[in-house]
C-alpha positions as protocol buffer text, in pm:
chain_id: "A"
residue {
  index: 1
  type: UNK
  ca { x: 8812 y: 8494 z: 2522 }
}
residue {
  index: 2
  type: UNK
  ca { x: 8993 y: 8266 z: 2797 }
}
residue {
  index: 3
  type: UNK
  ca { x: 9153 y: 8405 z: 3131 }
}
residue {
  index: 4
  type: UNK
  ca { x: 9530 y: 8439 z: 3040 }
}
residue {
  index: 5
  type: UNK
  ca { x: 9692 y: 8154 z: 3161 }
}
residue {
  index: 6
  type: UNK
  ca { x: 9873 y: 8163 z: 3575 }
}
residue {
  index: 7
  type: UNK
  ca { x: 10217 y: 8318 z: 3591 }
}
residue {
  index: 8
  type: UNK
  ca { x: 10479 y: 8098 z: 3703 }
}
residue {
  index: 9
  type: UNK
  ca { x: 10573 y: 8294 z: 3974 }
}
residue {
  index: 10
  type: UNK
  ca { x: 10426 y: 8426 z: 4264 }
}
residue {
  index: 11
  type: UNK
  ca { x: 10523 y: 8674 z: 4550 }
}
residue {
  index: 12
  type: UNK
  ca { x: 10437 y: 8730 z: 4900 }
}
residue {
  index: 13
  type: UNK
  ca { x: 10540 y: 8932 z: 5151 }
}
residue {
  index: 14
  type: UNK
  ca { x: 10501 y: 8943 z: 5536 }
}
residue {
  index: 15
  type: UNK
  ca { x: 10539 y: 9111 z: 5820 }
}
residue {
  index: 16
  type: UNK
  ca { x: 10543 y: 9046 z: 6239 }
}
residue {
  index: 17
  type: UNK
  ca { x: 10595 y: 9270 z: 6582 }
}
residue {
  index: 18
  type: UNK
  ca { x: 10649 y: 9088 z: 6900 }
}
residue {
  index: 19
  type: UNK
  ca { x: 10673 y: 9302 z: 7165 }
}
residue {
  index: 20
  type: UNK
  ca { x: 10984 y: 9270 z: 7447 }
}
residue {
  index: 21
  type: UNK
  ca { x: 10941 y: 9189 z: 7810 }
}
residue {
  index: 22
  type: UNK
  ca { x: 11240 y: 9130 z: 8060 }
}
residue {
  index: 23
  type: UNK
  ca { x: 11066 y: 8879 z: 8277 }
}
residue {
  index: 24
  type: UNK
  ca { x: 11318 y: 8773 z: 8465 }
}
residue {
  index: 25
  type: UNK
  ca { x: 11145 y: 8486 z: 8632 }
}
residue {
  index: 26
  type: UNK
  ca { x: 11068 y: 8325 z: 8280 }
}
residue {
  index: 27
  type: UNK
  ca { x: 11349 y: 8162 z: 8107 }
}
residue {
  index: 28
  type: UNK
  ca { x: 11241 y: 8153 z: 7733 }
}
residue {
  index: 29
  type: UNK
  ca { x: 11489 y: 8264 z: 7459 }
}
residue {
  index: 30
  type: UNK
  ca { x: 11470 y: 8487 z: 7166 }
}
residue {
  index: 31
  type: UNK
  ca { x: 11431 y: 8303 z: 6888 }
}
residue {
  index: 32
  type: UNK
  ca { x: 11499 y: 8439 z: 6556 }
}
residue {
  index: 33
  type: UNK
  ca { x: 11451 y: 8226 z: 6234 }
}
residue {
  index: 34
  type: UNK
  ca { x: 11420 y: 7937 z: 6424 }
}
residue {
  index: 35
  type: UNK
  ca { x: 11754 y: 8041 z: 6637 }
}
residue {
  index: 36
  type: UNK
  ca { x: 11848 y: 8064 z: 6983 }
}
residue {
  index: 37
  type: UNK
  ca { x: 11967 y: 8455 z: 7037 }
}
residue {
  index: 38
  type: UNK
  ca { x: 12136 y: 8534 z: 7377 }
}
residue {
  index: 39
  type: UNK
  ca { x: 11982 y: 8811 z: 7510 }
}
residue {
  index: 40
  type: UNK
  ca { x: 11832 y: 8943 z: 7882 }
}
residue {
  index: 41
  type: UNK
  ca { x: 11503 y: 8946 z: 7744 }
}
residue {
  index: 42
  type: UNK
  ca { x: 11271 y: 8766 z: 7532 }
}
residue {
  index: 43
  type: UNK
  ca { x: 10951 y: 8835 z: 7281 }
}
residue {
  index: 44
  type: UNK
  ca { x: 10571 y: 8795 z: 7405 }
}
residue {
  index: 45
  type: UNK
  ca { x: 10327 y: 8564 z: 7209 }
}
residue {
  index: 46
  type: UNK
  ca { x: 10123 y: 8283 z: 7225 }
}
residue {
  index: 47
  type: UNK
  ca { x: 10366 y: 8017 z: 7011 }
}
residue {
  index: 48
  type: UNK
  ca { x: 10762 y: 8059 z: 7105 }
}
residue {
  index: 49
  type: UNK
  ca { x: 10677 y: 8427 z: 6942 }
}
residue {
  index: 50
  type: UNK
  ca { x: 10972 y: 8421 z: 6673 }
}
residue {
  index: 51
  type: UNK
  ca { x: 10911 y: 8711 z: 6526 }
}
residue {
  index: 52
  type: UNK
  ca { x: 11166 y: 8652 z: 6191 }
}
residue {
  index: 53
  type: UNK
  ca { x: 10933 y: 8267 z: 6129 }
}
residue {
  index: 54
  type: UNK
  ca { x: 10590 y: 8437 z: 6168 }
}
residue {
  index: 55
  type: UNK
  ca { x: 10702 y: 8718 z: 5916 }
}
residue {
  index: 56
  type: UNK
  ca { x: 10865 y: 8429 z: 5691 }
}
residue {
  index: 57
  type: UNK
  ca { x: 10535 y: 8204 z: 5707 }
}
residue {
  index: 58
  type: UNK
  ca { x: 10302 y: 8451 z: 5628 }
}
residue {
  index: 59
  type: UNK
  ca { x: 10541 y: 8536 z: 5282 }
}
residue {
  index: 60
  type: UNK
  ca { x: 10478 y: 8173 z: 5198 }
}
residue {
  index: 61
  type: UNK
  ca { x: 10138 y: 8170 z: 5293 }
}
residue {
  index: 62
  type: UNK
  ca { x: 10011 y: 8475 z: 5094 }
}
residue {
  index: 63
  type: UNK
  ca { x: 10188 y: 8418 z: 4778 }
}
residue {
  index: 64
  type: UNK
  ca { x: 10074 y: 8091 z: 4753 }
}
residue {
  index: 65
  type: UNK
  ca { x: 9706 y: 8189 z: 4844 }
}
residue {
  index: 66
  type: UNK
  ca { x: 9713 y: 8002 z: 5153 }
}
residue {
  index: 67
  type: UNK
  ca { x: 9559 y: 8291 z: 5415 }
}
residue {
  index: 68
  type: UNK
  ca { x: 9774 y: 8402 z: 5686 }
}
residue {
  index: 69
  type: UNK
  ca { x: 9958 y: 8227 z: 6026 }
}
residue {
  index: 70
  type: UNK
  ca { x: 9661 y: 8326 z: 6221 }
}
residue {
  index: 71
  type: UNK
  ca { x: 9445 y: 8168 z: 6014 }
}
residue {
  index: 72
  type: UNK
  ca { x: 9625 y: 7857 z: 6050 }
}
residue {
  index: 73
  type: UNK
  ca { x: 9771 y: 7897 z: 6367 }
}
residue {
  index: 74
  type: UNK
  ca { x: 9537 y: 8056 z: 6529 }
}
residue {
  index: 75
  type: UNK
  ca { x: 9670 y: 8200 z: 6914 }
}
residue {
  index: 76
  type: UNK
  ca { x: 9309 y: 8090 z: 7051 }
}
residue {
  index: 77
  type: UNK
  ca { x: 9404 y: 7748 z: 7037 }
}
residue {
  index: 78
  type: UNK
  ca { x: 9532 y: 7617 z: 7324 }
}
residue {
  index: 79
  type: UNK
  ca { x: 9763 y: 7374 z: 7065 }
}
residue {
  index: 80
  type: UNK
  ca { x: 9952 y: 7675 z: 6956 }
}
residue {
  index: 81
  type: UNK
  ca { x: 10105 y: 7835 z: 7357 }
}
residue {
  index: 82
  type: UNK
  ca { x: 10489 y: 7807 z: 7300 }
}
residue {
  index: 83
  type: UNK
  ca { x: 10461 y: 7592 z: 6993 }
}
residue {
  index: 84
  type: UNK
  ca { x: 10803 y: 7604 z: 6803 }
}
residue {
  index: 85
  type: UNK
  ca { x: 10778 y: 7794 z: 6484 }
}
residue {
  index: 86
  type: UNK
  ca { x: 10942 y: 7559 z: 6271 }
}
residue {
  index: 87
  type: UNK
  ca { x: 10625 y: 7371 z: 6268 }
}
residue {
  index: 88
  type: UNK
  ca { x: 10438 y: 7677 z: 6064 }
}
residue {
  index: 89
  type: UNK
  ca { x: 10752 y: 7767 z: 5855 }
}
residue {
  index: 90
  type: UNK
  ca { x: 10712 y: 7368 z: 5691 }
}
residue {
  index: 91
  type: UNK
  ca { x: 10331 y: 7348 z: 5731 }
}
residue {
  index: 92
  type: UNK
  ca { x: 10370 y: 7702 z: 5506 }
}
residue {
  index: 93
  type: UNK
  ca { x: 10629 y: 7553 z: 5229 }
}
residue {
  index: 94
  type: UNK
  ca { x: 10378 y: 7229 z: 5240 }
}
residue {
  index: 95
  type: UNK
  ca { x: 10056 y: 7421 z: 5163 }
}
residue {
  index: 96
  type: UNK
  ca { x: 10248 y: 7592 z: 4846 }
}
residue {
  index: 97
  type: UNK
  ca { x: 10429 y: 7222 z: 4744 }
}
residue {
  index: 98
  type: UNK
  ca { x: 9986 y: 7122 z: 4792 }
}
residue {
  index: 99
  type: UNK
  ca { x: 9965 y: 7427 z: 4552 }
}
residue {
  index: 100
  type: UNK
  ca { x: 10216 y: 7356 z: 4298 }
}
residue {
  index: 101
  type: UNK
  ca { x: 10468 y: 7604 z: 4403 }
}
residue {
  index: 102
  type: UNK
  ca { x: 10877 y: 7590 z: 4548 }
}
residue {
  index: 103
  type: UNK
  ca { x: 11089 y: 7822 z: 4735 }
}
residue {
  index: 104
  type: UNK
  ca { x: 11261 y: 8052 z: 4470 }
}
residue {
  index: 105
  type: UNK
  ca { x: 11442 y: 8292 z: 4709 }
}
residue {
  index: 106
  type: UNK
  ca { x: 11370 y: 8447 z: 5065 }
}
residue {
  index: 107
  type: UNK
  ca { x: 11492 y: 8819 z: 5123 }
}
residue {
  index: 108
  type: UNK
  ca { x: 11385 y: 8901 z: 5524 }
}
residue {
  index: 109
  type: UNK
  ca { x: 11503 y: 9213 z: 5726 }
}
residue {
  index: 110
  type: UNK
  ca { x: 11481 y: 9169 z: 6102 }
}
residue {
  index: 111
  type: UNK
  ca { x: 11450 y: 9517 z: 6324 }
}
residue {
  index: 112
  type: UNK
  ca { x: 11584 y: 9544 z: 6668 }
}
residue {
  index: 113
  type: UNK
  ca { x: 11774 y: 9818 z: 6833 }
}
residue {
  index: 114
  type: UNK
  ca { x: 11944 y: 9528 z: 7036 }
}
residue {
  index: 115
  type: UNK
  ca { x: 12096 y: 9251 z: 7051 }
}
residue {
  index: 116
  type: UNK
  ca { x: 12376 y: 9361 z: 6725 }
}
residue {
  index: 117
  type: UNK
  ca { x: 12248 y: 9082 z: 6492 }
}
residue {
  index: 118
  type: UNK
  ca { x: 12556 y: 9055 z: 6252 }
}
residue {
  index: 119
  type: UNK
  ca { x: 12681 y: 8755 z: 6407 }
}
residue {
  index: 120
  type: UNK
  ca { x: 12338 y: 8538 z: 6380 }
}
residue {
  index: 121
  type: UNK
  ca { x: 12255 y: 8654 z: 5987 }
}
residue {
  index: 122
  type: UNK
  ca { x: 12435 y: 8385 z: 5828 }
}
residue {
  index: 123
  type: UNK
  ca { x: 12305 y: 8077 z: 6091 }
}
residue {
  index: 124
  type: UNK
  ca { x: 11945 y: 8261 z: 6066 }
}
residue {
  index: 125
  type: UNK
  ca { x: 12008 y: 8237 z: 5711 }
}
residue {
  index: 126
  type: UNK
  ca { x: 12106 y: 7876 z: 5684 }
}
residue {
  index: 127
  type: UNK
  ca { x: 11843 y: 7755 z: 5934 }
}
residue {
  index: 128
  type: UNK
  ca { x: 11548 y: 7922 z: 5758 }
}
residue {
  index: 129
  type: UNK
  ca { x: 11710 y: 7800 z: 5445 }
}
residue {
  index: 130
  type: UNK
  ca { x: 11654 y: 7423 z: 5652 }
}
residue {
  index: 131
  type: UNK
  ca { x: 11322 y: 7479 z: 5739 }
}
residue {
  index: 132
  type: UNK
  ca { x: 11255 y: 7550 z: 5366 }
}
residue {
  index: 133
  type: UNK
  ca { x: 11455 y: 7307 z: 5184 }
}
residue {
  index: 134
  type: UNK
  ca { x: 11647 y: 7526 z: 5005 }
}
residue {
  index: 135
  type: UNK
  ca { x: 11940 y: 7615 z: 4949 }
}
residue {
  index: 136
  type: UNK
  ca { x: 12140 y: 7868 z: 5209 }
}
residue {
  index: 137
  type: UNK
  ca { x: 12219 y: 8102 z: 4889 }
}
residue {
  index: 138
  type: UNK
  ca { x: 11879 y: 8179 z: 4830 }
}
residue {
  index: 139
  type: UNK
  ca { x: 11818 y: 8322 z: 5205 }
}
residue {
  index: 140
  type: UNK
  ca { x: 11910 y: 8670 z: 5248 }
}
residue {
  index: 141
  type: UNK
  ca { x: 11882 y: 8814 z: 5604 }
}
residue {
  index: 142
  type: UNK
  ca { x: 11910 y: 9182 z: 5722 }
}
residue {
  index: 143
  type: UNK
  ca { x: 11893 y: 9354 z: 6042 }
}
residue {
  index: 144
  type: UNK
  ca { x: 11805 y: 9682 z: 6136 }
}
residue {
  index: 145
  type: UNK
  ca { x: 11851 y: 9866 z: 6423 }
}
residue {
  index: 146
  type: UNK
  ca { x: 11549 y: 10128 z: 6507 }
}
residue {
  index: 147
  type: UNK
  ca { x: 11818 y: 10424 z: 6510 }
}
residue {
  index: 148
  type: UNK
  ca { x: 11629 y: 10502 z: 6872 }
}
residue {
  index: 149
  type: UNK
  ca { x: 11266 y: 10607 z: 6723 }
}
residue {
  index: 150
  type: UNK
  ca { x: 10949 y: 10432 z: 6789 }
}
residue {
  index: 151
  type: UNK
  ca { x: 10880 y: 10126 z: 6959 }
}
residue {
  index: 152
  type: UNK
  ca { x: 11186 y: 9956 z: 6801 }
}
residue {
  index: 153
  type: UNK
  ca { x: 11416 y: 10195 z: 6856 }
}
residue {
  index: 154
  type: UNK
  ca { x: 11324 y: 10216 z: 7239 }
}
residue {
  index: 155
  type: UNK
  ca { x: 11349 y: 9847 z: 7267 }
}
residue {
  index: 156
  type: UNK
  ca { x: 10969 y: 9770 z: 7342 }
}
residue {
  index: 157
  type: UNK
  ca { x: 10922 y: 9568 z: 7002 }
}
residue {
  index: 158
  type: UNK
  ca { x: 11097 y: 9378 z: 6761 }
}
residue {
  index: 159
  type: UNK
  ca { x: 10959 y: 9365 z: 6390 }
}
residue {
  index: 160
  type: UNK
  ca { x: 11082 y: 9126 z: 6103 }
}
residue {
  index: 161
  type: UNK
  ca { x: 10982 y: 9175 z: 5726 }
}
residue {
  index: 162
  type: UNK
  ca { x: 11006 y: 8897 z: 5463 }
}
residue {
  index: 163
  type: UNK
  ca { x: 10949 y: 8883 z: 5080 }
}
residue {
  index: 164
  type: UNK
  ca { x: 10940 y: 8570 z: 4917 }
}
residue {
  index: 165
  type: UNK
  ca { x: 10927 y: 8448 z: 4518 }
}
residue {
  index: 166
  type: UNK
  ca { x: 10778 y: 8103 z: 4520 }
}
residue {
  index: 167
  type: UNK
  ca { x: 10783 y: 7926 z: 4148 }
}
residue {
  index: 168
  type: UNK
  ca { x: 10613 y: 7668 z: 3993 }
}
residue {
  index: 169
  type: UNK
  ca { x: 10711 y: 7336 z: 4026 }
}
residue {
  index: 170
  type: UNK
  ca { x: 10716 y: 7132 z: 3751 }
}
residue {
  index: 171
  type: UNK
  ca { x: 10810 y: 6817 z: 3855 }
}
């Protein structure tokens, strides 16, 4: 008896927390998505720490078998301190167009207690949608606010969640 063939789609999902800090003698933004965010505070981590393109990269990554972004990106290399996260978002959709596999849809849920996101969804959207090569009406974005429990709610951390449906491409 043969293994049944591969299903033609595949899903991953992913998850990130950066955690806040108000340094006010650094000047680096929030990025979200790959998107500038005015707020009086930004995320820690070892690349530009966008918390929303580390969530979105490991979707692509797992459910196209690729590992994880600290696998590939690891934050012990020295090449990786404040390296834009764009670069992993297309290194991700490359390693699934390597596997045979395009962006179906992206569905991604970004928690903060602050800053109100409803103004950035839609250029979050259309930027990650970019970064993919998609479409913009295949991007979905969400944001939650921590209704004041846990680290999100108290402003210490902001968390982003991302599903993705990759398909295979038959060109």
């Amino acid at each position: 008896m043969s293994p049944p063939s591969p299903p033609p789609y595949r899903v991953g999902a992913g998850s990130d927390t950066h955690r806040v800090a108000r340094d006010s003698d650094i000047a680096k933004p929030l990025l979200l998505g790959g998107v500038e965010v005015p707020v009086a505070f930004h995320l820690v981590g070892h690349s530009d720490a966008d918390v929303l393109a580390h969530a979105v990269t490991d979707a692509i990554l797992g459910a196209c078998g690729a590992g994880d972004i600290g696998e590939l990106f690891p934050n012990t290399d020295p090449a990786n301190a404040g390296r834009d996260s764009a670069d992993f978002l297309r290194e991700a959709v490359r390693q699934a167009a390597d596997r045979g596999w395009r962006i179906g849809n992206l569905d991604c849920t970004v928690h903060a207690e602050r800053p109100k996101l409803s103004e950035f969804k839609q250029p979050i959207a259309a930027r990650l949608a970019e970064l993919l090569g998609v479409s913009p009406d295949v991007v979905n974005v969400k944001a939650k606010s921590g209704e004041a429990v846990g680290p999100v709610g108290r402003g210490e951390a902001l968390t982003a969640d991302a599903v993705v449906l990759l398909f295979r491409d038959e060109r």
